[in-house]
Coordinates of N, CA and C in Angstrom, one line a residue:
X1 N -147.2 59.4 -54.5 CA -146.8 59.1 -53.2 C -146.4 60.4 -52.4
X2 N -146.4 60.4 -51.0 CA -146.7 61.7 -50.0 C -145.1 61.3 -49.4
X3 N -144.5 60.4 -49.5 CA -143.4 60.0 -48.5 C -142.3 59.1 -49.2
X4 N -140.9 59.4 -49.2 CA -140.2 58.5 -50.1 C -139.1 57.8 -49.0
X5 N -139.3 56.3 -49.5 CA -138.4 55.4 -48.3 C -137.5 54.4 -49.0
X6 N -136.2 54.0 -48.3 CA -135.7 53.3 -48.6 C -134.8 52.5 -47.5
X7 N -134.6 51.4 -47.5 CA -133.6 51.1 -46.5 C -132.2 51.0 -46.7
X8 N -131.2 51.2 -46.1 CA -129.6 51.7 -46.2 C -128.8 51.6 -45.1
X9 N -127.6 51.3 -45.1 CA -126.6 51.5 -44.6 C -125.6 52.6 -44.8
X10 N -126.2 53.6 -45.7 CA -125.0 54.5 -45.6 C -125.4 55.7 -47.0
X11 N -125.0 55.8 -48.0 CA -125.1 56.8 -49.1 C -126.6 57.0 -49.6
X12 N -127.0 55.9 -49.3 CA -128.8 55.9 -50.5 C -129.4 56.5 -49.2
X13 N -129.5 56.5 -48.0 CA -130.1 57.2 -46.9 C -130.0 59.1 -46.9
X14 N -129.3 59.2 -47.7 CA -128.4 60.7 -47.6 C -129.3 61.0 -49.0
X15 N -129.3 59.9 -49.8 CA -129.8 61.1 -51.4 C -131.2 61.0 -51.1
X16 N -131.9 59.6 -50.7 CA -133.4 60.1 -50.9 C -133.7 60.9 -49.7
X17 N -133.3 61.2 -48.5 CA -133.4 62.3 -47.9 C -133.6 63.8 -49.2
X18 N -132.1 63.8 -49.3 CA -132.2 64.8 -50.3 C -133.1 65.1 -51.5
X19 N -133.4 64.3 -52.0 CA -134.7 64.2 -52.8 C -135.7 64.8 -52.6
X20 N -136.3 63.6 -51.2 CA -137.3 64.0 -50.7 C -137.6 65.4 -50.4
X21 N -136.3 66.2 -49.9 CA -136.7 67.1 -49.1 C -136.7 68.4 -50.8
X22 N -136.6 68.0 -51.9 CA -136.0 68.6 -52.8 C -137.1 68.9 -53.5
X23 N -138.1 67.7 -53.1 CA -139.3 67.3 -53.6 C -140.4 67.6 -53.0
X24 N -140.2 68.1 -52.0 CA -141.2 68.7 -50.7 C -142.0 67.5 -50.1
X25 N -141.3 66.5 -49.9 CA -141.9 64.9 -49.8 C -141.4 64.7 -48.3
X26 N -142.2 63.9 -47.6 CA -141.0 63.6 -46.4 C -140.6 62.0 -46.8
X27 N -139.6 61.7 -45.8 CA -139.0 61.0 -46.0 C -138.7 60.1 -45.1
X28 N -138.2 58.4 -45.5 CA -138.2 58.0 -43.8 C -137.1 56.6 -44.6
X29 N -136.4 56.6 -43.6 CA -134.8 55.6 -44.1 C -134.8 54.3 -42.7
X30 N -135.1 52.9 -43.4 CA -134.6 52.4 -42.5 C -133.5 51.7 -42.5
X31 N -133.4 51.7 -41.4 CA -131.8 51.7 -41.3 C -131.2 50.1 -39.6
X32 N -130.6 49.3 -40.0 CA -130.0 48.7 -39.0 C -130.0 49.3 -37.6
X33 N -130.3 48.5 -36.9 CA -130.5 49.6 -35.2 C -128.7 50.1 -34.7
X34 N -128.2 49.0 -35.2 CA -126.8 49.5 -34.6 C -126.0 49.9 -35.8
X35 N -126.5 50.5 -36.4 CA -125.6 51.5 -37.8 C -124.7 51.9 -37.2
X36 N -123.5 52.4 -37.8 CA -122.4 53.2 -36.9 C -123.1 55.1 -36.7
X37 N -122.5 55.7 -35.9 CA -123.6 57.1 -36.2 C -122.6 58.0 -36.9
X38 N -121.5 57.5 -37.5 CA -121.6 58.8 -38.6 C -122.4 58.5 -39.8
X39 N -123.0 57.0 -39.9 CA -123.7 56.8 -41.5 C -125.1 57.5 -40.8
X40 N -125.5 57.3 -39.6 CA -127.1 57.7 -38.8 C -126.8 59.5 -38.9
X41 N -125.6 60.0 -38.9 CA -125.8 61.4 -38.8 C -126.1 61.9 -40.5
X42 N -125.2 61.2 -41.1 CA -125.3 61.3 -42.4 C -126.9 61.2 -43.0
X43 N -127.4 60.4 -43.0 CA -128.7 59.8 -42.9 C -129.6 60.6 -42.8
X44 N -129.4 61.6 -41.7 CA -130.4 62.3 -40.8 C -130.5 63.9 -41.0
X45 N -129.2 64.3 -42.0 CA -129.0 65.4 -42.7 C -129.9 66.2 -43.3
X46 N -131.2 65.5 -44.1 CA -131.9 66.4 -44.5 C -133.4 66.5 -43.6
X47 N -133.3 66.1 -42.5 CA -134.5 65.8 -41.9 C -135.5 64.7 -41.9
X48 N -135.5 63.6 -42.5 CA -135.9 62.9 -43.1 C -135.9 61.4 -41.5
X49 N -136.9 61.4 -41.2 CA -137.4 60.3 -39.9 C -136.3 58.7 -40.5
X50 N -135.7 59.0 -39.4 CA -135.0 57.4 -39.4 C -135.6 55.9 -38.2
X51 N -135.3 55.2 -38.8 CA -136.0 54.2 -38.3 C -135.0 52.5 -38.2
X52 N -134.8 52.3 -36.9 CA -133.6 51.3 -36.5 C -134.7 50.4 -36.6
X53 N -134.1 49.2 -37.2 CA -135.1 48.0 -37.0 C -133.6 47.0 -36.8
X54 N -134.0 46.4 -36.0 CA -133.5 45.2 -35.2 C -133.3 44.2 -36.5
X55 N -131.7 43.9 -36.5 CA -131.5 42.7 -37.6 C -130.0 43.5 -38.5
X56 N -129.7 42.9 -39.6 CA -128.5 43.2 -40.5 C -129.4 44.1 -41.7
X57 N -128.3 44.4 -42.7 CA -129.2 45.5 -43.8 C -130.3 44.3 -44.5
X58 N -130.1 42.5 -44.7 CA -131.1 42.0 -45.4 C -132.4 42.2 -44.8
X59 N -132.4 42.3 -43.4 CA -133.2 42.1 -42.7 C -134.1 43.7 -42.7
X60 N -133.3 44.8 -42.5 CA -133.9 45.9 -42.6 C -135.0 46.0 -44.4
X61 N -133.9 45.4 -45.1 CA -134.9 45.4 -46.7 C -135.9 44.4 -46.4
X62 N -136.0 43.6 -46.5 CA -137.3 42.4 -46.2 C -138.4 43.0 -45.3
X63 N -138.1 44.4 -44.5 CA -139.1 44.7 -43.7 C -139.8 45.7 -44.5
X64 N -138.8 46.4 -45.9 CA -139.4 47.5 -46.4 C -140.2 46.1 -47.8
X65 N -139.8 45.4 -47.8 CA -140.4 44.7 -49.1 C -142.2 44.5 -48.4
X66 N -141.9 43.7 -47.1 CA -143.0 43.5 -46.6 C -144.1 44.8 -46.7
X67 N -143.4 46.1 -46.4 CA -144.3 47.1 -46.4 C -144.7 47.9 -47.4
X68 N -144.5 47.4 -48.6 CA -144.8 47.3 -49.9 C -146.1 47.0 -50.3
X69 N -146.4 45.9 -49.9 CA -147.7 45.4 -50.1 C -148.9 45.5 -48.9
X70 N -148.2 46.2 -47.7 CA -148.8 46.2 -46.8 C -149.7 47.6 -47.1
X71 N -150.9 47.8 -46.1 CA -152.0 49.0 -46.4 C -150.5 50.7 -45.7
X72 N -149.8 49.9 -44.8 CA -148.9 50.7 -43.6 C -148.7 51.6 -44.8
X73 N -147.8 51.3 -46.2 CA -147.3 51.1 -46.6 C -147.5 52.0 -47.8
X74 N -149.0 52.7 -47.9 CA -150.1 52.9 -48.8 C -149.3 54.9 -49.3
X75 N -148.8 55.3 -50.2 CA -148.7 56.3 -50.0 C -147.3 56.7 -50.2
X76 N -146.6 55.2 -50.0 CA -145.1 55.7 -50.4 C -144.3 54.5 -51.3
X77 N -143.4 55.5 -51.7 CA -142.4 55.4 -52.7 C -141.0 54.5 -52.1
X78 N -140.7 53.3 -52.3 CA -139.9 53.1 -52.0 C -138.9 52.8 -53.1
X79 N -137.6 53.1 -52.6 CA -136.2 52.6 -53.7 C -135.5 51.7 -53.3
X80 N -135.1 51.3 -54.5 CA -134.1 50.1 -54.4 C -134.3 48.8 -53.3
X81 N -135.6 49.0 -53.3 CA -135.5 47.2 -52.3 C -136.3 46.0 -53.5
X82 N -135.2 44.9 -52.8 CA -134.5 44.1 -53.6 C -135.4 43.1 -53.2

């Protein structure tokens, strides 16, 4: 995989950033549209593209589950969705 993703509220946004960037991977976190912005600064630490999607954290994971099996989707690594 070319890109490592996960969705988060708060600490797992910050390591696979770090990872990614550790790994020379990019990175992309989604994240609740109204996060509070110290977890969104946190988040956004290592460079790594964030992405608000409309809904609660179940709702932000069901969008990365969906993009799992989708073509969108083709090329990356996702963690921890449930």
């Amino acid at each position: 995989f070319t890109t490592l993703s996960c969705s988060s509220t708060g600490n797992l946004a910050g390591a696979v950033g770090a990872a990614a960037a550790r790994a020379g991977l990019r990175s992309c976190v989604f994240i609740p549209h109204d996060l509070e912005q110290g977890k969104v600064v946190m988040a956004a630490v290592y460079g790594g593209e964030l992405v608000g999607i409309e809904g609660n954290y179940d709702d932000v994971n069901r969008f990365c589950s969906e993009l799992i099996g989708d073509p969108l989707g083709e090329g990356w690594g996702f963690v921890n969705v449930n």
